[in-house]
Amino acid sequence: MKQHFRRLRSSAFARFALSYVLILTIVLACMFAYIFFYVEREVKENTLNSHVNRLSRIAYQHEDYLTTILNSAVQMGLSPDIQPFEFDQSPQKAYELLQQMAPYAVTNSFCDQMFLCFAGEDHLYSPSSSLPLEMFLNLVRYEHVSPEELQAMIRAPGAMTLLPAQRVESTLIDGNATDMVTILAPLGASAASSKGTMIFMLSEHVYRTMFADAIEDINNTYIIHNGKVLISSTDLDVPQDVILSNLSAGSDFHSDAITWNGEKWYLLNLPSSTWDLNYVTLLRASAITQSTRRSMVSATLLVAGLGVVGLLVALLLARRNARPIREIASMLPCKEGVMDEFSSIQTGIRELSARNTDLITRLERSLPMQRHDFVVQFMKGRYQAREDVVAAAAALGMSIDRPYYAIILHGMQTQGDNQPFDLRKPPFDGIPGTAAFGVELMAIKAHLYLVFSDTREAIVRLAEVIHQQSTERYGHAVVALSDVQTDFADAPSAYLEAATAFDNRFVMDDSQLLSYASISTSIEDILPQARRLTDAIDQALSLRDHARLSGRIDDLLNFLRHTNMSAFAFRLIYNDAIDKLLRRHAVTYASGQGGMAYYDIFTLSSCQSIDDLDQLLRRLCASIIDAPVADATSLVAEETPSVISQVADYMRVHFADPELSISAIAEAFEMPTARLSLAFKDEMHMSPLEYLTLLRVERSKELLAATEMSIKEIAAEVGYYDASSFIRRFKQMTGATPLQYRRSKEESNDAHADS
Amino acid sequence: MKKIVSLLLALMMLLGGVAVAEEKVQLTALQWALDNQSATDFNEMWYFQQIEEKTGVDVEFRMIGDDVWSTQLNLMFSTPKEMEDLIIRGSVDVEEYGVTQGLLLPLDEYLTEEIMPNYVSRLPLNNAGDSIPASDGKSYYIGYLIAQNVNHNSTWYINPELLQQVGKEVPTTIEEYTDVLRAFKDAGVKYPYSSSNSDYGAEHLWAQFASFGVPLQMYTFATIGEDGKVVFVGDLPGFRACCEWLHTLYTEGLMDKECLTQDSNVWANKVNAGEVGSFNYLRLINTALANPDTIQHFESMLPPASEYGVAVPQIMEIPEQGAYLTSTNNDPVASLKWIDAQLDTEMMMTASNGKLGEQMIVNDAGKYEVISVPENNGLYSFVPVAMGQFFAPGEYYTEVYQMAPHRVERYEDSQAYAAANVLEKISYEYLTKLSKMDNESSIEVANIKTELEKFIKESVIEFVKNGVTDESWNEFSETAKGIGSEKYVKLYQEAYDAYLAK
């Protein structure tokens, strides 16, 4: 039980519930305090204000009646149709007078009776009848006014006279006896006109209606005129003297607290100077106290009600808020003995945090591999959109969202640790606005750096720094740089550019940065000079001048060393040079087969650098210049163009066979490889290999344009074992990658279709 | 075997009979209600439960107050398919909805001894049924009539003690009457004759014109001569003579000078004060003349006769409209039987006066007599009173009902006036209630009447005050014509002729 209570106390629900109930208690306590301190005053003010408003309304209505009465008396007195006459002499006028009075009876419909009496006349007139004054005085009996007094007032009304409410008995009045307020007004503008008197009798019912909204037993309402009560309500049995003696003078509204019969009362007095009237309410003070108590009880009940509702809401909210916490706690690993949800969450989060740290460590360890994968995927153009690339890189802690990027290939060294440079460390980190990532490419024995930068210059600068560091560290460096790209979709092209530049390390001066941009892809600019230099060697051979020959060879090699050219261009040039020398001096070494060995395809293909060419060329020239003079005409036998034509046909048929090679063709046509190459080049003006490449590229162009086959499928279709070789060859021949070519053809087709 | 079959048949008939007895006729009714009784619900009323038990007819009432009666009636007639079966009390334009639109059912073929024995037996009495047929000769409603066997409103009264005091007999001629009034004046009577100016009041000064053969009243200023000709009252020869006689009374102080301007209240106070010697009024037993010490000294007399004859305006006891059957009525026979059950004497008296033995008894004379009246219209909680069916011509009513003293007084006076042949020969109500005009003529007659009324009032006052000269009389006659008295008479003549033609 104790344990259960402790568990409940430490639960999230209990904590929430306790908090909410505490807030609720504070709010309700404030409300109750406000009610306690302010309600009494508010209730009293409101009660008094409501009575003042009621008095104002009664005053307005009553004085509106008085004004109507006075106006009627004035208008009738001023009317030319209502003139004094003697009834006995002019009964016709009496008849007409009744007609004239009828509209005024409508205006004064709140009056029970309305009479007119001309000065000195013995008759009264109402809107429906005439009657003798004497009869009126005999029939209409006032409780406090004698017939003589009434007659005197009728005869000489003076100003407006208000007779306080009193019982009037008469068979002329409906019901025979009722309380009436009587108002006598001079007929005409003033009493001085002496035209006559108007008598208006208002039943107490008119006033009862005015006072109808009074609350019984709480107040009495009085209308006081000239120190006398004109009329009052009778809900409270309070002598009128009490009111009159306590009524203070003044022209503005005021309220006085008085004590009568041992009880406290409020006397509210609204004076009206127009008619010398006071509108008074006598209000029992206990009524206000009772109202206050009622309001307090109501307010307390309201607060209690709110408390109950608030408590329910608090418990519901606590339950609602505690539930997810309980669920979270149940999901987290929890140590035994931890009693409440918050502690469980705390322990669980710590546990998760420790596990997370371990995971992060492991993740970081595998980061180079993932980055390697990312770089490879990037280079292969596997990402659909730039956002995908950026997101994938960000997941590996790589910030690559920069406008420029390029690929740098850095040749591995044969000694040392051979790890890629860590470009986040000095001196590489001194180049602002760059982010670079290095991976190993074992296939080409190079390190690849993927560099992203805010400026083009920073990329070139970083490549130069790598070159410099490699040279300083290993004494030699091969660093190739692709063109600076902007579109991430061009990443495969960038790699090819870098690879092309890297391949040129054999034919270019690799003491400098190998930039794809600096490679001249056109041999047209190089070949004429190379041929002139070859002709100079030829001349030296013809002269059998060793020194001259060595000088000319040096000239050719220096030229090639200092010329930026692709490997393809290099091969064309050295094939061309050797072909020319062999042809010119075939007679020279016709007696022996040694010279032809230099033109074996494997010998030639092993010539990959200028140094290789240097050795090959010097050996060939030495063999020529040292050989005895012979008939060289047999060197070029009777291979007819028809045979070469057959070879070309054979190649056009079999170019898609990946096993097709120059040696295989030579074997098929039972010709030496070198003779086939020379005869083919002589007739076709290109080597068989170039022709074969040309056939494959042309066919691949058709497939790229006309089909949706993948690059890999097309490469296999035209005779390449792997796609990368095909792509490289294609770019060398056309200056564009197969993908770029396909896109350009599609755009061209779309343009045609649109036009 | 035959016995068994007979028993079975008898049992089936018995069961069938029980079933028929339990099957009630269901009807609906649009029920007119007094303004102050519109909350009364007849659907739960004790009286109609009794009628339902007697007739097997269950009527569902829709109570309609008088203030909205016309509106609701028009709405009902605007959708004939949804009309109630019955219309009870309330006024309906029979000519429009019965004769013209055919939305009311003609009842003549159902008015038989078998279906409506009570109603049919009373129709001939006092010619009570004469006014019911519409212009097409068909009867579209069941009449409602509480007759009192009275034939006039204004009776002459005189103080016999004063007569005795001045040594006079009850006057029979206008000259004798004048002498009596002079004698009263000489004897110190303050007002030898007094009247009021209250319109339509029986005490009005105009009642005196009857002594000069002029049946002057406020309802119409036309009268029907014995030859069937309608005449403007101002054209009757006695009109000028009466004005001259009244002038004589005025100038000699024989009449209350306030006759022309005082209302009935002031007049009544004078009578109650014992200051009046002679007057005209409805009856002596009433609330206005509240001083029994004074009233018991008066007695009625015949109107004094002049050379122009005597013509007291005669009133007729004409049935009002009691019930109608709509043209879509589901069961006219059951409907009329249900109405006639209410006209059974005991049920009719109960409907009007309350339960027998509680509010009403049958007295020693075998007549129904009211013994108590519940306060605050308490009767309406269980009987329909004035909103139910009642058809009692005078001849029948006086036989079965013990009339109250004030009604007996009027009845006896009426008997005396009829016997003395002082009544107008053909009642003016033939013009106001029986002769029908089209709408346009009705409006024109009403407009002329308004002008004539004002003119006659002012002229009579003028003649009384200043007397009548040939010039003033000619002016009176010409002005009356100018107002349209001839057109007025013509329109009434046409309507009356049409009535007679029916």
mmCIF file with all atom_site columns, N, CA and C in Angstrom, chain A residues 703-729:
data_model
loop_
_atom_site.group_PDB
_atom_site.id
_atom_site.type_symbol
_atom_site.label_atom_id
_atom_site.label_alt_id
_atom_site.label_comp_id
_atom_site.label_asym_id
_atom_site.label_entity_id
_atom_site.label_seq_id
_atom_site.pdbx_PDB_ins_code
_atom_site.Cartn_x
_atom_site.Cartn_y
_atom_site.Cartn_z
_atom_site.occupancy
_atom_site.B_iso_or_equiv
_atom_site.pdbx_formal_charge
_atom_site.auth_seq_id
_atom_site.auth_comp_id
_atom_site.auth_asym_id
_atom_site.auth_atom_id
_atom_site.pdbx_PDB_model_num
ATOM 1  N N  . LEU A 1 703 ? 23.958 3.984  -82.970 1.00 0.00 ? 703 LEU A N  1
ATOM 2  C CA . LEU A 1 703 ? 23.186 3.377  -81.881 1.00 0.00 ? 703 LEU A CA 1
ATOM 3  C C  . LEU A 1 703 ? 22.766 4.414  -80.833 1.00 0.00 ? 703 LEU A C  1
ATOM 4  N N  . LEU A 1 704 ? 23.654 5.348  -80.536 1.00 0.00 ? 704 LEU A N  1
ATOM 5  C CA . LEU A 1 704 ? 23.316 6.392  -79.549 1.00 0.00 ? 704 LEU A CA 1
ATOM 6  C C  . LEU A 1 704 ? 22.140 7.246  -80.030 1.00 0.00 ? 704 LEU A C  1
ATOM 7  N N  . ALA A 1 705 ? 22.154 7.519  -81.326 1.00 0.00 ? 705 ALA A N  1
ATOM 8  C CA . ALA A 1 705 ? 21.118 8.405  -81.864 1.00 0.00 ? 705 ALA A CA 1
ATOM 9  C C  . ALA A 1 705 ? 19.807 7.678  -82.071 1.00 0.00 ? 705 ALA A C  1
ATOM 10 N N  . ALA A 1 706 ? 19.892 6.383  -82.468 1.00 0.00 ? 706 ALA A N  1
ATOM 11 C CA . ALA A 1 706 ? 18.666 5.715  -82.899 1.00 0.00 ? 706 ALA A CA 1
ATOM 12 C C  . ALA A 1 706 ? 18.060 4.810  -81.853 1.00 0.00 ? 706 ALA A C  1
ATOM 13 N N  . THR A 1 707 ? 18.805 4.453  -80.812 1.00 0.00 ? 707 THR A N  1
ATOM 14 C CA . THR A 1 707 ? 18.256 3.505  -79.825 1.00 0.00 ? 707 THR A CA 1
ATOM 15 C C  . THR A 1 707 ? 18.322 4.119  -78.433 1.00 0.00 ? 707 THR A C  1
ATOM 16 N N  . GLU A 1 708 ? 17.724 3.364  -77.503 1.00 0.00 ? 708 GLU A N  1
ATOM 17 C CA . GLU A 1 708 ? 17.801 3.781  -76.104 1.00 0.00 ? 708 GLU A CA 1
ATOM 18 C C  . GLU A 1 708 ? 18.703 2.834  -75.332 1.00 0.00 ? 708 GLU A C  1
ATOM 19 N N  . MET A 1 709 ? 19.587 2.130  -76.070 1.00 0.00 ? 709 MET A N  1
ATOM 20 C CA . MET A 1 709 ? 20.517 1.203  -75.413 1.00 0.00 ? 709 MET A CA 1
ATOM 21 C C  . MET A 1 709 ? 21.430 1.986  -74.477 1.00 0.00 ? 709 MET A C  1
ATOM 22 N N  . SER A 1 710 ? 21.811 1.323  -73.389 1.00 0.00 ? 710 SER A N  1
ATOM 23 C CA . SER A 1 710 ? 22.710 1.984  -72.438 1.00 0.00 ? 710 SER A CA 1
ATOM 24 C C  . SER A 1 710 ? 24.113 2.070  -73.032 1.00 0.00 ? 710 SER A C  1
ATOM 25 N N  . ILE A 1 711 ? 24.910 2.901  -72.404 1.00 0.00 ? 711 ILE A N  1
ATOM 26 C CA . ILE A 1 711 ? 26.289 3.093  -72.867 1.00 0.00 ? 711 ILE A CA 1
ATOM 27 C C  . ILE A 1 711 ? 27.034 1.766  -72.809 1.00 0.00 ? 711 ILE A C  1
ATOM 28 N N  . LYS A 1 712 ? 26.738 1.050  -71.725 1.00 0.00 ? 712 LYS A N  1
ATOM 29 C CA . LYS A 1 712 ? 27.414 -0.231 -71.540 1.00 0.00 ? 712 LYS A CA 1
ATOM 30 C C  . LYS A 1 712 ? 27.032 -1.204 -72.658 1.00 0.00 ? 712 LYS A C  1
ATOM 31 N N  . GLU A 1 713 ? 25.735 -1.226 -72.988 1.00 0.00 ? 713 GLU A N  1
ATOM 32 C CA . GLU A 1 713 ? 25.272 -2.135 -74.039 1.00 0.00 ? 713 GLU A CA 1
ATOM 33 C C  . GLU A 1 713 ? 25.866 -1.751 -75.394 1.00 0.00 ? 713 GLU A C  1
ATOM 34 N N  . ILE A 1 714 ? 25.930 -0.458 -75.654 1.00 0.00 ? 714 ILE A N  1
ATOM 35 C CA . ILE A 1 714 ? 26.490 0.000  -76.934 1.00 0.00 ? 714 ILE A CA 1
ATOM 36 C C  . ILE A 1 714 ? 27.968 -0.344 -77.021 1.00 0.00 ? 714 ILE A C  1
ATOM 37 N N  . ALA A 1 715 ? 28.661 -0.164 -75.877 1.00 0.00 ? 715 ALA A N  1
ATOM 38 C CA . ALA A 1 715 ? 30.101 -0.483 -75.865 1.00 0.00 ? 715 ALA A CA 1
ATOM 39 C C  . ALA A 1 715 ? 30.322 -1.945 -76.259 1.00 0.00 ? 715 ALA A C  1
ATOM 40 N N  . ALA A 1 716 ? 29.499 -2.839 -75.675 1.00 0.00 ? 716 ALA A N  1
ATOM 41 C CA . ALA A 1 716 ? 29.624 -4.265 -76.011 1.00 0.00 ? 716 ALA A CA 1
ATOM 42 C C  . ALA A 1 716 ? 29.238 -4.517 -77.463 1.00 0.00 ? 716 ALA A C  1
ATOM 43 N N  . GLU A 1 717 ? 28.238 -3.775 -77.927 1.00 0.00 ? 717 GLU A N  1
ATOM 44 C CA . GLU A 1 717 ? 27.726 -3.967 -79.278 1.00 0.00 ? 717 GLU A CA 1
ATOM 45 C C  . GLU A 1 717 ? 28.786 -3.640 -80.340 1.00 0.00 ? 717 GLU A C  1
ATOM 46 N N  . VAL A 1 718 ? 29.613 -2.623 -80.050 1.00 0.00 ? 718 VAL A N  1
ATOM 47 C CA . VAL A 1 718 ? 30.590 -2.195 -81.060 1.00 0.00 ? 718 VAL A CA 1
ATOM 48 C C  . VAL A 1 718 ? 31.987 -2.774 -80.804 1.00 0.00 ? 718 VAL A C  1
ATOM 49 N N  . GLY A 1 719 ? 32.109 -3.697 -79.820 1.00 0.00 ? 719 GLY A N  1
ATOM 50 C CA . GLY A 1 719 ? 33.355 -4.439 -79.708 1.00 0.00 ? 719 GLY A CA 1
ATOM 51 C C  . GLY A 1 719 ? 34.282 -4.055 -78.576 1.00 0.00 ? 719 GLY A C  1
ATOM 52 N N  . TYR A 1 720 ? 33.744 -3.352 -77.541 1.00 0.00 ? 720 TYR A N  1
ATOM 53 C CA . TYR A 1 720 ? 34.582 -3.020 -76.392 1.00 0.00 ? 720 TYR A CA 1
ATOM 54 C C  . TYR A 1 720 ? 34.171 -3.887 -75.217 1.00 0.00 ? 720 TYR A C  1
ATOM 55 N N  . TYR A 1 721 ? 35.196 -4.351 -74.497 1.00 0.00 ? 721 TYR A N  1
ATOM 56 C CA . TYR A 1 721 ? 34.883 -5.193 -73.354 1.00 0.00 ? 721 TYR A CA 1
ATOM 57 C C  . TYR A 1 721 ? 34.304 -4.364 -72.216 1.00 0.00 ? 721 TYR A C  1
ATOM 58 N N  . ASP A 1 722 ? 34.851 -3.159 -72.012 1.00 0.00 ? 722 ASP A N  1
ATOM 59 C CA . ASP A 1 722 ? 34.309 -2.352 -70.900 1.00 0.00 ? 722 ASP A CA 1
ATOM 60 C C  . ASP A 1 722 ? 33.944 -0.959 -71.403 1.00 0.00 ? 722 ASP A C  1
ATOM 61 N N  . ALA A 1 723 ? 32.961 -0.432 -70.712 1.00 0.00 ? 723 ALA A N  1
ATOM 62 C CA . ALA A 1 723 ? 32.368 0.832  -71.138 1.00 0.00 ? 723 ALA A CA 1
ATOM 63 C C  . ALA A 1 723 ? 33.347 1.993  -71.015 1.00 0.00 ? 723 ALA A C  1
ATOM 64 N N  . SER A 1 724 ? 34.212 1.928  -70.007 1.00 0.00 ? 724 SER A N  1
ATOM 65 C CA . SER A 1 724 ? 35.093 3.079  -69.794 1.00 0.00 ? 724 SER A CA 1
ATOM 66 C C  . SER A 1 724 ? 36.072 3.232  -70.959 1.00 0.00 ? 724 SER A C  1
ATOM 67 N N  . SER A 1 725 ? 36.560 2.097  -71.540 1.00 0.00 ? 725 SER A N  1
ATOM 68 C CA . SER A 1 725 ? 37.444 2.181  -72.695 1.00 0.00 ? 725 SER A CA 1
ATOM 69 C C  . SER A 1 725 ? 36.716 2.798  -73.876 1.00 0.00 ? 725 SER A C  1
ATOM 70 N N  . PHE A 1 726 ? 35.475 2.350  -74.025 1.00 0.00 ? 726 PHE A N  1
ATOM 71 C CA . PHE A 1 726 ? 34.667 2.900  -75.117 1.00 0.00 ? 726 PHE A CA 1
ATOM 72 C C  . PHE A 1 726 ? 34.459 4.407  -74.965 1.00 0.00 ? 726 PHE A C  1
ATOM 73 N N  . ILE A 1 727 ? 34.116 4.787  -73.730 1.00 0.00 ? 727 ILE A N  1
ATOM 74 C CA . ILE A 1 727 ? 33.863 6.216  -73.498 1.00 0.00 ? 727 ILE A CA 1
ATOM 75 C C  . ILE A 1 727 ? 35.120 7.035  -73.784 1.00 0.00 ? 727 ILE A C  1
ATOM 76 N N  . ARG A 1 728 ? 36.245 6.512  -73.335 1.00 0.00 ? 728 ARG A N  1
ATOM 77 C CA . ARG A 1 728 ? 37.501 7.245  -73.535 1.00 0.00 ? 728 ARG A CA 1
ATOM 78 C C  . ARG A 1 728 ? 37.806 7.395  -75.015 1.00 0.00 ? 728 ARG A C  1
ATOM 79 N N  . ARG A 1 729 ? 37.675 6.282  -75.777 1.00 0.00 ? 729 ARG A N  1
ATOM 80 C CA . ARG A 1 729 ? 37.928 6.320  -77.204 1.00 0.00 ? 729 ARG A CA 1
ATOM 81 C C  . ARG A 1 729 ? 36.965 7.266  -77.914 1.00 0.00 ? 729 ARG A C  1
#
